[in-house]
Short mmCIF file of C-alpha atoms and ligand atoms in Angstrom, two decimals:
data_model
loop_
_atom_site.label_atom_id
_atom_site.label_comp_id
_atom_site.label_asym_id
_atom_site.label_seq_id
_atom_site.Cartn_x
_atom_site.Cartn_y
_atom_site.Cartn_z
CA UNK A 1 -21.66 5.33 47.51
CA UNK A 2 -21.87 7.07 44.17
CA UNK A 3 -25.51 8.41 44.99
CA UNK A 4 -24.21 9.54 47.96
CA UNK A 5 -21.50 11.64 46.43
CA UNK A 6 -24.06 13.08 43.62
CA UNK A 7 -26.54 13.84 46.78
CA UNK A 8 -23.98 15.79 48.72
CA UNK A 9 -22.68 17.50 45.71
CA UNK A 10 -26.61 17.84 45.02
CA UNK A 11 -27.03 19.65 48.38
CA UNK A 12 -24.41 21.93 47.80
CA UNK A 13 -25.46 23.10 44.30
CA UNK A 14 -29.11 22.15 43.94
CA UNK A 15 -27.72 20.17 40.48
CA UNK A 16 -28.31 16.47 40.15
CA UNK A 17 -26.89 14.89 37.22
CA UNK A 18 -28.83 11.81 37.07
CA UNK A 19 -27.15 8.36 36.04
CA UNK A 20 -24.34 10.09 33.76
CA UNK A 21 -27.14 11.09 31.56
CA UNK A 22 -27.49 14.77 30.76
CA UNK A 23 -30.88 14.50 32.41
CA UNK A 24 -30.40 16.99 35.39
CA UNK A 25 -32.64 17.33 38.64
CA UNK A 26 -32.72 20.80 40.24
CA UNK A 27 -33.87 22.09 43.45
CA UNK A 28 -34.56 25.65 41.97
CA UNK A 29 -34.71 27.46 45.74
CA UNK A 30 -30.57 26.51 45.94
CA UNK A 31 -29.93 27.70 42.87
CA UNK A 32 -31.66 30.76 43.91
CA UNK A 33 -30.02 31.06 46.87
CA UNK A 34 -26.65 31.76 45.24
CA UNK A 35 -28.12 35.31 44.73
CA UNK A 36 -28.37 35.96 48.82
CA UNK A 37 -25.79 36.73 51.70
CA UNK A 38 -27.95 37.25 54.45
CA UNK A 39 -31.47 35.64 53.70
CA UNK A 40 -32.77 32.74 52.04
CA UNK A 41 -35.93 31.63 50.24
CA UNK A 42 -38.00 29.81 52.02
CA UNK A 43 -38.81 26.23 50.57
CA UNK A 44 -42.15 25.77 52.17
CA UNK A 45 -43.01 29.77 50.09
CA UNK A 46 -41.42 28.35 47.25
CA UNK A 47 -42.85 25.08 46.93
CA UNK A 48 -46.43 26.18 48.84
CA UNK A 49 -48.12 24.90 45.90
CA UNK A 50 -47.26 21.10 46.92
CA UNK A 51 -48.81 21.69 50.54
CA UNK A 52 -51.50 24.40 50.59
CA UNK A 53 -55.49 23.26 50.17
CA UNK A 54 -56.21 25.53 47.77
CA UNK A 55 -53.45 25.13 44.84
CA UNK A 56 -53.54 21.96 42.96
CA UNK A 57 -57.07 20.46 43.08
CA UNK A 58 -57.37 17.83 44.77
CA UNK A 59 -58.61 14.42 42.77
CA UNK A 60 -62.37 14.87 43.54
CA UNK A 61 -62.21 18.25 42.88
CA UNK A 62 -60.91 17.91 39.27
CA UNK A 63 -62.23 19.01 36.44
CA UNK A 64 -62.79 16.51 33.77
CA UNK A 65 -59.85 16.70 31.67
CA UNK A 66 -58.84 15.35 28.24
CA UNK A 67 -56.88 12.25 27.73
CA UNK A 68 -55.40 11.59 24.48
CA UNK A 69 -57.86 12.21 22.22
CA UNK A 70 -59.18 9.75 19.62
CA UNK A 71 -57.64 10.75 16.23
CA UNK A 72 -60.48 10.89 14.18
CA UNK A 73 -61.64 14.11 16.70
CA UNK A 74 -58.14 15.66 16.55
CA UNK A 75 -58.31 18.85 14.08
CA UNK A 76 -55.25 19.58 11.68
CA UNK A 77 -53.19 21.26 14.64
CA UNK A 78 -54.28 18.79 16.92
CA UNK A 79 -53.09 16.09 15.44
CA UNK A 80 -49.69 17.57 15.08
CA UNK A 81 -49.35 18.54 18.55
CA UNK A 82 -50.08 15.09 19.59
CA UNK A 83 -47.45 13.87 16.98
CA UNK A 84 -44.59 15.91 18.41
CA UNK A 85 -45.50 14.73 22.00
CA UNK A 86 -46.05 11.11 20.93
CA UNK A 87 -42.07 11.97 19.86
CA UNK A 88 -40.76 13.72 22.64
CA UNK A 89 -42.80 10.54 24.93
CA UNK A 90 -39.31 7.83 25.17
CA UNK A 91 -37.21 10.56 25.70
CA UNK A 92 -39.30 12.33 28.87
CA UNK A 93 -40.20 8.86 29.85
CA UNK A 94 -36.55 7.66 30.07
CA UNK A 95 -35.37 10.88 31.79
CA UNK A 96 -38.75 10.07 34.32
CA UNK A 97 -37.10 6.80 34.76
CA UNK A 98 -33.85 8.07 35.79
CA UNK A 99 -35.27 9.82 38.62
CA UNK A 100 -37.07 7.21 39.80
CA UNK A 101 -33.86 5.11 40.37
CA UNK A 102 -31.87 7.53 42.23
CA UNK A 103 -33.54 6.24 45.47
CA UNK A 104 -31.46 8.70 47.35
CA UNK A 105 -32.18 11.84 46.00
CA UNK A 106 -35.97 10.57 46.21
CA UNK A 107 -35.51 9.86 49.67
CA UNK A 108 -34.90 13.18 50.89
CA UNK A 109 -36.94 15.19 48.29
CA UNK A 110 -39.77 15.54 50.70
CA UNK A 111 -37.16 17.29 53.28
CA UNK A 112 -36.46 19.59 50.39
CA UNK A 113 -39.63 20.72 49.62
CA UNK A 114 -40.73 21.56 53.31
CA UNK A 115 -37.57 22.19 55.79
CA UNK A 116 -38.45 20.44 59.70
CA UNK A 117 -39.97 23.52 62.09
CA UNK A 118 -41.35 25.34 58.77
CA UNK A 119 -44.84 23.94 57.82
CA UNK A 120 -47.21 27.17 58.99
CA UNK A 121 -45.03 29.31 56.58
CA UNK A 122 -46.93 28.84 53.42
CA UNK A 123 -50.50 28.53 55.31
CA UNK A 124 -49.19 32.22 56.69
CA UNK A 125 -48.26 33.50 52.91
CA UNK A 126 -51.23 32.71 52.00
CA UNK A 127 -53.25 35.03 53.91
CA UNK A 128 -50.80 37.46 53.74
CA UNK A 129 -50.72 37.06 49.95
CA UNK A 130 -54.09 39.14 50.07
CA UNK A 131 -52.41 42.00 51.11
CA UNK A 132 -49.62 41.83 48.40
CA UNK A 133 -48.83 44.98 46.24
CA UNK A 134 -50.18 44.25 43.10
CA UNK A 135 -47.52 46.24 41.22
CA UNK A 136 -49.24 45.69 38.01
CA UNK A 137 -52.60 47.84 38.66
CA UNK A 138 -50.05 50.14 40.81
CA UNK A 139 -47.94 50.64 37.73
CA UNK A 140 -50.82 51.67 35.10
CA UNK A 141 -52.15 53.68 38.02
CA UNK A 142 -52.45 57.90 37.25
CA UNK A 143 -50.31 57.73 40.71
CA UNK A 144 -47.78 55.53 39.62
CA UNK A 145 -45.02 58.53 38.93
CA UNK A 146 -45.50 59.19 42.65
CA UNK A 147 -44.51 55.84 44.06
CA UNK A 148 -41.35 56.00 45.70
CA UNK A 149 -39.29 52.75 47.35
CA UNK A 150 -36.51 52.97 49.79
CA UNK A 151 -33.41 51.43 49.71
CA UNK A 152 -31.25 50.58 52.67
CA UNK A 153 -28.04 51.60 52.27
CA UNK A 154 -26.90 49.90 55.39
CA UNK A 155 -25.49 46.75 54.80
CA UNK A 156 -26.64 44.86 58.31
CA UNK A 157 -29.79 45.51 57.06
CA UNK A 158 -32.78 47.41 58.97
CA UNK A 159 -32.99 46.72 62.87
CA UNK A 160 -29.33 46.54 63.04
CA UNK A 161 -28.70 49.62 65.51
CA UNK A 162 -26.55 51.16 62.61
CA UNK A 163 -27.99 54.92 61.83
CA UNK A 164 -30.25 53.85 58.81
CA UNK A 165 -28.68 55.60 55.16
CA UNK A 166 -31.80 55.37 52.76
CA UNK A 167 -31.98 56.31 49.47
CA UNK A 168 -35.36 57.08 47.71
CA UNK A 169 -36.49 56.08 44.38
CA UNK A 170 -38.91 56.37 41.88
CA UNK A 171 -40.08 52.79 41.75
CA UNK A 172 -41.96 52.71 38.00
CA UNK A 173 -40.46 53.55 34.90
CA UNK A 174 -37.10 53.46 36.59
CA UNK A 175 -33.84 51.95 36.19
CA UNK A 176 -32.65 50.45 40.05
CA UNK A 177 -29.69 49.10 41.08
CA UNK A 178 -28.66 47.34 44.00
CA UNK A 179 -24.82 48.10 43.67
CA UNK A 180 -23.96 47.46 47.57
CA UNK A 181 -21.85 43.92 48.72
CA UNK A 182 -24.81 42.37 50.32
CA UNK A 183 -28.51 41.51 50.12
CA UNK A 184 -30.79 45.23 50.75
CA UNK A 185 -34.02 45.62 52.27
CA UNK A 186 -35.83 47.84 50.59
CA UNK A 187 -39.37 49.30 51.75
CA UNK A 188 -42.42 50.35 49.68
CA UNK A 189 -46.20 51.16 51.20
CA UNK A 190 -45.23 48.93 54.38
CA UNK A 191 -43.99 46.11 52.86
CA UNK A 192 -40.32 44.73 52.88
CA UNK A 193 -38.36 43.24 49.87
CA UNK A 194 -35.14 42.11 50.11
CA UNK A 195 -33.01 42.98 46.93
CA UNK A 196 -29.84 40.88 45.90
CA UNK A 197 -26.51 42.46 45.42
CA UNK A 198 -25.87 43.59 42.00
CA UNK A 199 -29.38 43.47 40.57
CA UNK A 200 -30.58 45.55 38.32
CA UNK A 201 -34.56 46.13 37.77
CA UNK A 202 -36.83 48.28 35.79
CA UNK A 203 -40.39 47.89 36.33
CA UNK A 204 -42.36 49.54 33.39
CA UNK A 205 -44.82 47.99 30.57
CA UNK A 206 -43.73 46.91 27.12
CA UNK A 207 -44.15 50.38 26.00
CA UNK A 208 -41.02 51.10 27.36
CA UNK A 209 -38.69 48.24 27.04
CA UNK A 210 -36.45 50.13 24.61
CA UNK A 211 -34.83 51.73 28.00
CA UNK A 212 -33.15 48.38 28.62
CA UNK A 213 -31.00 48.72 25.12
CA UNK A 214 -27.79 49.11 26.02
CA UNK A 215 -25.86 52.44 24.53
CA UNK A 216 -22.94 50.24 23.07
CA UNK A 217 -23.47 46.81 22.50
CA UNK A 218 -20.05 45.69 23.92
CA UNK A 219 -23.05 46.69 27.19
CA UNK A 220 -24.94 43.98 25.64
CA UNK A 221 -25.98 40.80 27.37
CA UNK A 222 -24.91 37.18 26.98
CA UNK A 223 -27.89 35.51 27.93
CA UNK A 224 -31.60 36.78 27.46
CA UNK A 225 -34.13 34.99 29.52
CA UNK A 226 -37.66 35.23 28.33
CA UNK A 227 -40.86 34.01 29.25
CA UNK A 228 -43.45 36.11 27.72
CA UNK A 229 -47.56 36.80 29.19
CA UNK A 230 -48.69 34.38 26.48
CA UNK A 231 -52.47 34.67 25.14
CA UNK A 232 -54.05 31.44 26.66
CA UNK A 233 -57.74 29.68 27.27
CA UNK A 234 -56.59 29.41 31.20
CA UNK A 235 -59.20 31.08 33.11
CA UNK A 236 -56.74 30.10 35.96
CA UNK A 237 -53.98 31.69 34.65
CA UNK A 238 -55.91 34.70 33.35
CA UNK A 239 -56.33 36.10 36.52
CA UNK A 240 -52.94 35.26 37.62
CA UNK A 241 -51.40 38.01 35.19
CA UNK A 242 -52.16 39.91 32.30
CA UNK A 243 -51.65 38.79 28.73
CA UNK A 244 -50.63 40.10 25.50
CA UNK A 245 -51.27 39.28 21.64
CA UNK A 246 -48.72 37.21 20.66
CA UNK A 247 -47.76 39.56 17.94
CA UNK A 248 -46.43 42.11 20.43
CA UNK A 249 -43.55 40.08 21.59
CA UNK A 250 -42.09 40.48 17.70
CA UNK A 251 -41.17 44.09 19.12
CA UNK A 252 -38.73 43.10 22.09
CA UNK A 253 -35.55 44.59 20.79
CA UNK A 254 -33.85 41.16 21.18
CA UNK A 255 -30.97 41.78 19.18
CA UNK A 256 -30.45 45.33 20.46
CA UNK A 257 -29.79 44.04 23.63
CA UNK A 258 -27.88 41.12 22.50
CA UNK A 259 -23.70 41.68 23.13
CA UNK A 260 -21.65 42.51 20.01
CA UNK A 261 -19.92 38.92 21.54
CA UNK A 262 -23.15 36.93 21.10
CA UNK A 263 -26.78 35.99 22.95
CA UNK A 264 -28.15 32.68 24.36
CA UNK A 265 -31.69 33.28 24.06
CA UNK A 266 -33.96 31.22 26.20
CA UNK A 267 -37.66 31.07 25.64
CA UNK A 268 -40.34 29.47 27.46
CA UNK A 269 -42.95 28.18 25.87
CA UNK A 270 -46.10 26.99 26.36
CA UNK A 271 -47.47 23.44 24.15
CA UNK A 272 -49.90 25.00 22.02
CA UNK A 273 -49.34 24.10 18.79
CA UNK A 274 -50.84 27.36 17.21
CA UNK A 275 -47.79 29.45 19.45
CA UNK A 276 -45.11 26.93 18.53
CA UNK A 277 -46.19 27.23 14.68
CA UNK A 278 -46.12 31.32 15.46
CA UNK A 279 -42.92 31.63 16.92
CA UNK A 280 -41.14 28.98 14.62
CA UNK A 281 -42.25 30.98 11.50
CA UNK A 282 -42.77 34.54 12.84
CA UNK A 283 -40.96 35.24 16.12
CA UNK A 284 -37.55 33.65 15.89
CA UNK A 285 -36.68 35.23 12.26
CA UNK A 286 -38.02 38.55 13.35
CA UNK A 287 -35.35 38.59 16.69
CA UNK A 288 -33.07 36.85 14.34
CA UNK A 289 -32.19 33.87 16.36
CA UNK A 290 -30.28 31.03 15.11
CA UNK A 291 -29.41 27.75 15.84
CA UNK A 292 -32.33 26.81 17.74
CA UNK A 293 -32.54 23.93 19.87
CA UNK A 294 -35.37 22.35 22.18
CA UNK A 295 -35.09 21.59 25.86
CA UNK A 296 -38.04 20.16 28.35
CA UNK A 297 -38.53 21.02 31.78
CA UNK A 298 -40.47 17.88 33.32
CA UNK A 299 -42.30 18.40 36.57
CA UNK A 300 -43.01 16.14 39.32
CA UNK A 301 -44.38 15.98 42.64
CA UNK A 302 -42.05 16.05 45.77
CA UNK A 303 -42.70 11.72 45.88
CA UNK A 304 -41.11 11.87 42.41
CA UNK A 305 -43.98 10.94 40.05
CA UNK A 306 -45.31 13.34 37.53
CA UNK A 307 -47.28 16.39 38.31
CA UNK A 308 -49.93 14.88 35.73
CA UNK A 309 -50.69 12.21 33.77
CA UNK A 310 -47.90 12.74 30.78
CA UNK A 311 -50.91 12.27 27.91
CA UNK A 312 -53.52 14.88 29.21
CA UNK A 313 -53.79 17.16 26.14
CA UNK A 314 -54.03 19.98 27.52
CA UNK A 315 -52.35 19.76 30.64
CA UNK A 316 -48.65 18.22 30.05
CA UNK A 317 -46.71 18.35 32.60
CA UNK A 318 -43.86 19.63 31.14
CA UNK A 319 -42.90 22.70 29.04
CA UNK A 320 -40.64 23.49 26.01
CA UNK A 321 -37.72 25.99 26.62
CA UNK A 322 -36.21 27.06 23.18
CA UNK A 323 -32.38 27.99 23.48
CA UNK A 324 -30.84 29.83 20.29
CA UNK A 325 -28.45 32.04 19.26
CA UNK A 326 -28.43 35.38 18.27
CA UNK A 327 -25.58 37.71 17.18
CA UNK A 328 -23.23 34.58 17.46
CA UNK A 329 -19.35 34.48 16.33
CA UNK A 330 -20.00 30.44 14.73
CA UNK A 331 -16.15 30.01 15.77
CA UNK A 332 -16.79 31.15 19.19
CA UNK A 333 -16.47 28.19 22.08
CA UNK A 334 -19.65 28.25 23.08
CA UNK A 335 -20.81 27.03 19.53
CA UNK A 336 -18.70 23.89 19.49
CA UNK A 337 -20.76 22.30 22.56
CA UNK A 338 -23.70 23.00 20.48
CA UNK A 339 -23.46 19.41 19.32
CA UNK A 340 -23.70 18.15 23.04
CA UNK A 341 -26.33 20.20 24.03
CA UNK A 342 -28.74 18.66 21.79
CA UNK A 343 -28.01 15.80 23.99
CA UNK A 344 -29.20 17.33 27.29
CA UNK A 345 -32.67 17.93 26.65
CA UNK A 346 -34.51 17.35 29.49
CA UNK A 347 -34.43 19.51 32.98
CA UNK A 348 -36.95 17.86 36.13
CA UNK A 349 -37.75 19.98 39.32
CA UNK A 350 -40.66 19.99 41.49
CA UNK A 351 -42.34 23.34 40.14
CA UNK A 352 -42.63 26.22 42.56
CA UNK A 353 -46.09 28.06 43.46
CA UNK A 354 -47.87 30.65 40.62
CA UNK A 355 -46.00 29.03 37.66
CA UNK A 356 -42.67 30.11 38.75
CA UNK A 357 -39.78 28.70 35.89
CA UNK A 358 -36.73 27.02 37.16
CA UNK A 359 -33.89 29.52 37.41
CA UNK A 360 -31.02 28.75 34.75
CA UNK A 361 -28.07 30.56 34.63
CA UNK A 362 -25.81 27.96 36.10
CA UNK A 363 -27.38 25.26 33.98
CA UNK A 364 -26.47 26.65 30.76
CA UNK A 365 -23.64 28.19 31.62
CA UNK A 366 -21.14 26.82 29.23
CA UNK A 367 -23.54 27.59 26.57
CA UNK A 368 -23.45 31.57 27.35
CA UNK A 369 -21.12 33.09 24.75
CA UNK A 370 -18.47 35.95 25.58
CA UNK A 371 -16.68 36.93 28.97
CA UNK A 372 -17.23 35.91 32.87
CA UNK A 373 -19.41 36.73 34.41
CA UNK A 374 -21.85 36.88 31.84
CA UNK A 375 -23.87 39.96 31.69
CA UNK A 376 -28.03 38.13 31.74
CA UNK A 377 -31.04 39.63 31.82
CA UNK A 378 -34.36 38.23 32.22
CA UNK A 379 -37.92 40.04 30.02
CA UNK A 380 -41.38 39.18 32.05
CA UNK A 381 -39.20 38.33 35.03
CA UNK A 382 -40.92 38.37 38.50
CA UNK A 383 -37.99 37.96 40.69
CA UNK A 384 -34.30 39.32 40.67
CA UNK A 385 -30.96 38.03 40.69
CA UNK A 386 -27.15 38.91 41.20
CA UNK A 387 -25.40 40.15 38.44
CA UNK A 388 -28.95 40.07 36.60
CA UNK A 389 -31.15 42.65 35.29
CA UNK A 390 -34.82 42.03 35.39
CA UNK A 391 -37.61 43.61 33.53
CA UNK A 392 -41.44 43.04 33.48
CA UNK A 393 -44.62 44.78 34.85
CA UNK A 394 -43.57 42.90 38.59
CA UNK A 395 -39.98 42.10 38.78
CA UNK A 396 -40.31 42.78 42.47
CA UNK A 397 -43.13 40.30 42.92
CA UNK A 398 -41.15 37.12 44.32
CA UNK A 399 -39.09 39.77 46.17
CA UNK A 400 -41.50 40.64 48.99
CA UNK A 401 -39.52 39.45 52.63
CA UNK A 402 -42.45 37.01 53.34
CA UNK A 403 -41.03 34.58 50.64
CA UNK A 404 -37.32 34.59 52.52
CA UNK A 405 -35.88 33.57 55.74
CA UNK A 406 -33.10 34.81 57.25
CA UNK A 407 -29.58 32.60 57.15
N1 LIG B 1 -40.82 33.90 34.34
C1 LIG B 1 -41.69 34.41 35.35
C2 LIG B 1 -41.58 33.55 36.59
O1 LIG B 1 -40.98 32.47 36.51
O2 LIG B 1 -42.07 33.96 37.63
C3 LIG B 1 -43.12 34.41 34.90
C4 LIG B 1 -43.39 35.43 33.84
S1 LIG B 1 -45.09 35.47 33.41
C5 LIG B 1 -45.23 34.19 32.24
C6 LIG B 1 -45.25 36.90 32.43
C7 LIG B 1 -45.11 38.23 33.14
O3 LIG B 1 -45.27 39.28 32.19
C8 LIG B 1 -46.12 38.51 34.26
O4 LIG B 1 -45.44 38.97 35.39
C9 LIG B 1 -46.99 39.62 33.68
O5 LIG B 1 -47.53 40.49 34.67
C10 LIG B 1 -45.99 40.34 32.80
N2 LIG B 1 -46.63 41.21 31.79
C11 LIG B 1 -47.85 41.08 31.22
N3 LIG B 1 -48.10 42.11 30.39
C12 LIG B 1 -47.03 42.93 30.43
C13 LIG B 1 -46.71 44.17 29.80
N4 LIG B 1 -47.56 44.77 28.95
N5 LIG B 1 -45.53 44.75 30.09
C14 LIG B 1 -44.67 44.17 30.95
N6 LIG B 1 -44.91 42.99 31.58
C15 LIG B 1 -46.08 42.36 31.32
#
């Protein structure tokens, strides 16, 4: 009966606390959903990655891949980066197990991840995913200053009989908002995104982050998400996106665009030991963030097991989300559940297609210092949110209308 009451609770706000613990299960797509009046995302889009023959290889098509290595081949960094995961092992393991007892919530997973009358969805985005803007090459393009997108102004959206009021844009370089009540369909070269209400994007290259900094900090925001283009070996993920030198992200103004009340700072990380000695002993000092705390996103497959065997050295399947402070009043309320958040390390979700991150406003949300709502903005985002502003090279890129369904 208990199960049942977490699962409808579950259904209602994609948050599953699991067994009392402050292990939580999310189903990312109805947290996401929050942002939409009119649409929805699409879990078969969202989750594609779990169904579609050409994402995750397939067990005879895997590469041979490392299992924990024998110590005497481990090199200095190595050896440390199997120490902290040899560490973090009982607690992931016992946040695993958690999951697998809530029978219930495993039950319907599958029904989650792929809704009945839905399956040719992701086989469709697919193919259509050829003909996706690439925003990235458009951006650094000699044309880019050209490219204009227009917004509905019409709240029933397009097709809805209404004489159309449309607004055009310059789409690089340029602050937008989506002030209106509603979700807004917005069109660029023949393609439709849907934008949510009170969004805020600017699609530009580092070189011109500084735009975001608010004029008075009291403008500032609460919570800064970040999850930088990390250098990595990937091949895969190489082509996915472009990468930077790790160095550059020491020149994100993050305490320019912190609130005078105080910044959570999230940052995603990947488990290379060489990045977590770099942004320990270089990157957190230079944005001047404080009271720094681990958490782990876990992912598993829609069945509930993990996306990979939890030793694989190079492939874990999780990844370490740093949440710290910057700019923070130490008597302030949010400080004094500090203490308990060290407790609730560990987040599971079955991960979305192209590396998408788990959304996490509502997650952390007593952790977010200063007033309601809380003013957040995401760096390197690819998707937008209410009340959010997102910046990156392709904060439009999850917003195309083939990844949403109407309501
Ligand atoms: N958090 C995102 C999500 O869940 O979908 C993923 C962000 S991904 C790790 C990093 C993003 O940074 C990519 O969209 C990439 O194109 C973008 N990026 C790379 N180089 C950039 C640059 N010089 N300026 C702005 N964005 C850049």
């Amino acid at each position: 009966a208990q199960q049942s009451e977490l699962l409808n609770s579950f259904m209602e706000s994609g948050i599953y606390r699991l067994d009392h613990s402050d292990v939580v299960f999310i189903d990312p797509v109805r947290l996401l959903n929050d942002s939409y009046s009119r649409f929805r995302l699409s879990p078969s889009a969202y989750y594609s990655r779990h169904f579609s023959s050409s994402s995750s290889p397939t067990p005879n098509k895997k590469r041979k891949r490392k299992r924990k290595p024998k110590h005497a081949s481990l090199n200095e960094r190595e050896l440390c980066a199997e120490k902290r995961h040899q560490q973090l092992r009982p607690l992931l393991l016992n946040a695993h197990r958690k999951l697998l007892q809530a029978s219930q919530l495993l039950n319907i997973l599958p029904r989650i991840i792929v809704e009945t009358g839905e399956p040719l969805h992701c086989r469709q985005l697919e193919l259509e995913r050829l003909a996706e803007h690439n925003f990235v090459e458009l951006g650094s393009n000699w044309r880019a200053p050209f490219c204009e997108i227009s917004l509905s102004n019409n709240p029933q959206g397009l097709g809805s009989g209404l004489p159309e009021a449309r607004k055009l844009v310059p789409l690089f370089d340029n602050m937008i908002s989506v002030e209106s009540d509603g979700d807004v369909e917005a069109e660029f070269q023949n393609s439709t995104y849907i934008l949510p209400q009170r969004s805020f994007f600017l699609m530009s290259d580092l070189r011109h982050v500084r735009k975001l900094i608010p004029e008075n900090s009291t403008e500032g925001f609460n919570f800064i998400v970040i999850d930088p283009p990390w250098e990595n070996g990937s091949a895969r993920q190489k082509a996915m996106y472009p990468t930077l030198p790790n160095r550059h992200f020491m020149y994100l103004p993050v305490k320019e665009l912190a609130h005078s009340d105080g910044a959570l700072v999230a940052l995603w990380m990947t488990n290379r030991q060489k990045l977590q000695d770099f942004v320990e002993k270089d990157l957190l000092p230079a944005w001047g963030m404080s009271h720094v705390t681990p958490f782990y996103w876990l992912k598993v497959k829609p069945d509930g097991s993990l996306i990979g065997d939890l030793d694989l050295f190079h492939h874990r399947p999780y990844e370490c989300l740093l949440l710290g402070y910057v700019n923070v009043d130490l008597n302030s309320e949010c400080m004094k559940t500090i203490d308990s958040l060290k407790e609730s390390r560990v987040i599971i979700s079955v991960p979305g297609a192209y590396s998408r991150k788990p959304p996490l406003e509502k997650l952390l949300s007593e952790y977010i210092p200063g007033q309601r709502p809380s003013r957040c903005i995401e760096l390197f985002g690819r998707e937008l949110a209410a009340g959010w502003t997102s910046w990156g090279n392709e904060p439009l890129h999850f917003q195309d209308s083939r990844y949403f369904l109407e309501k």
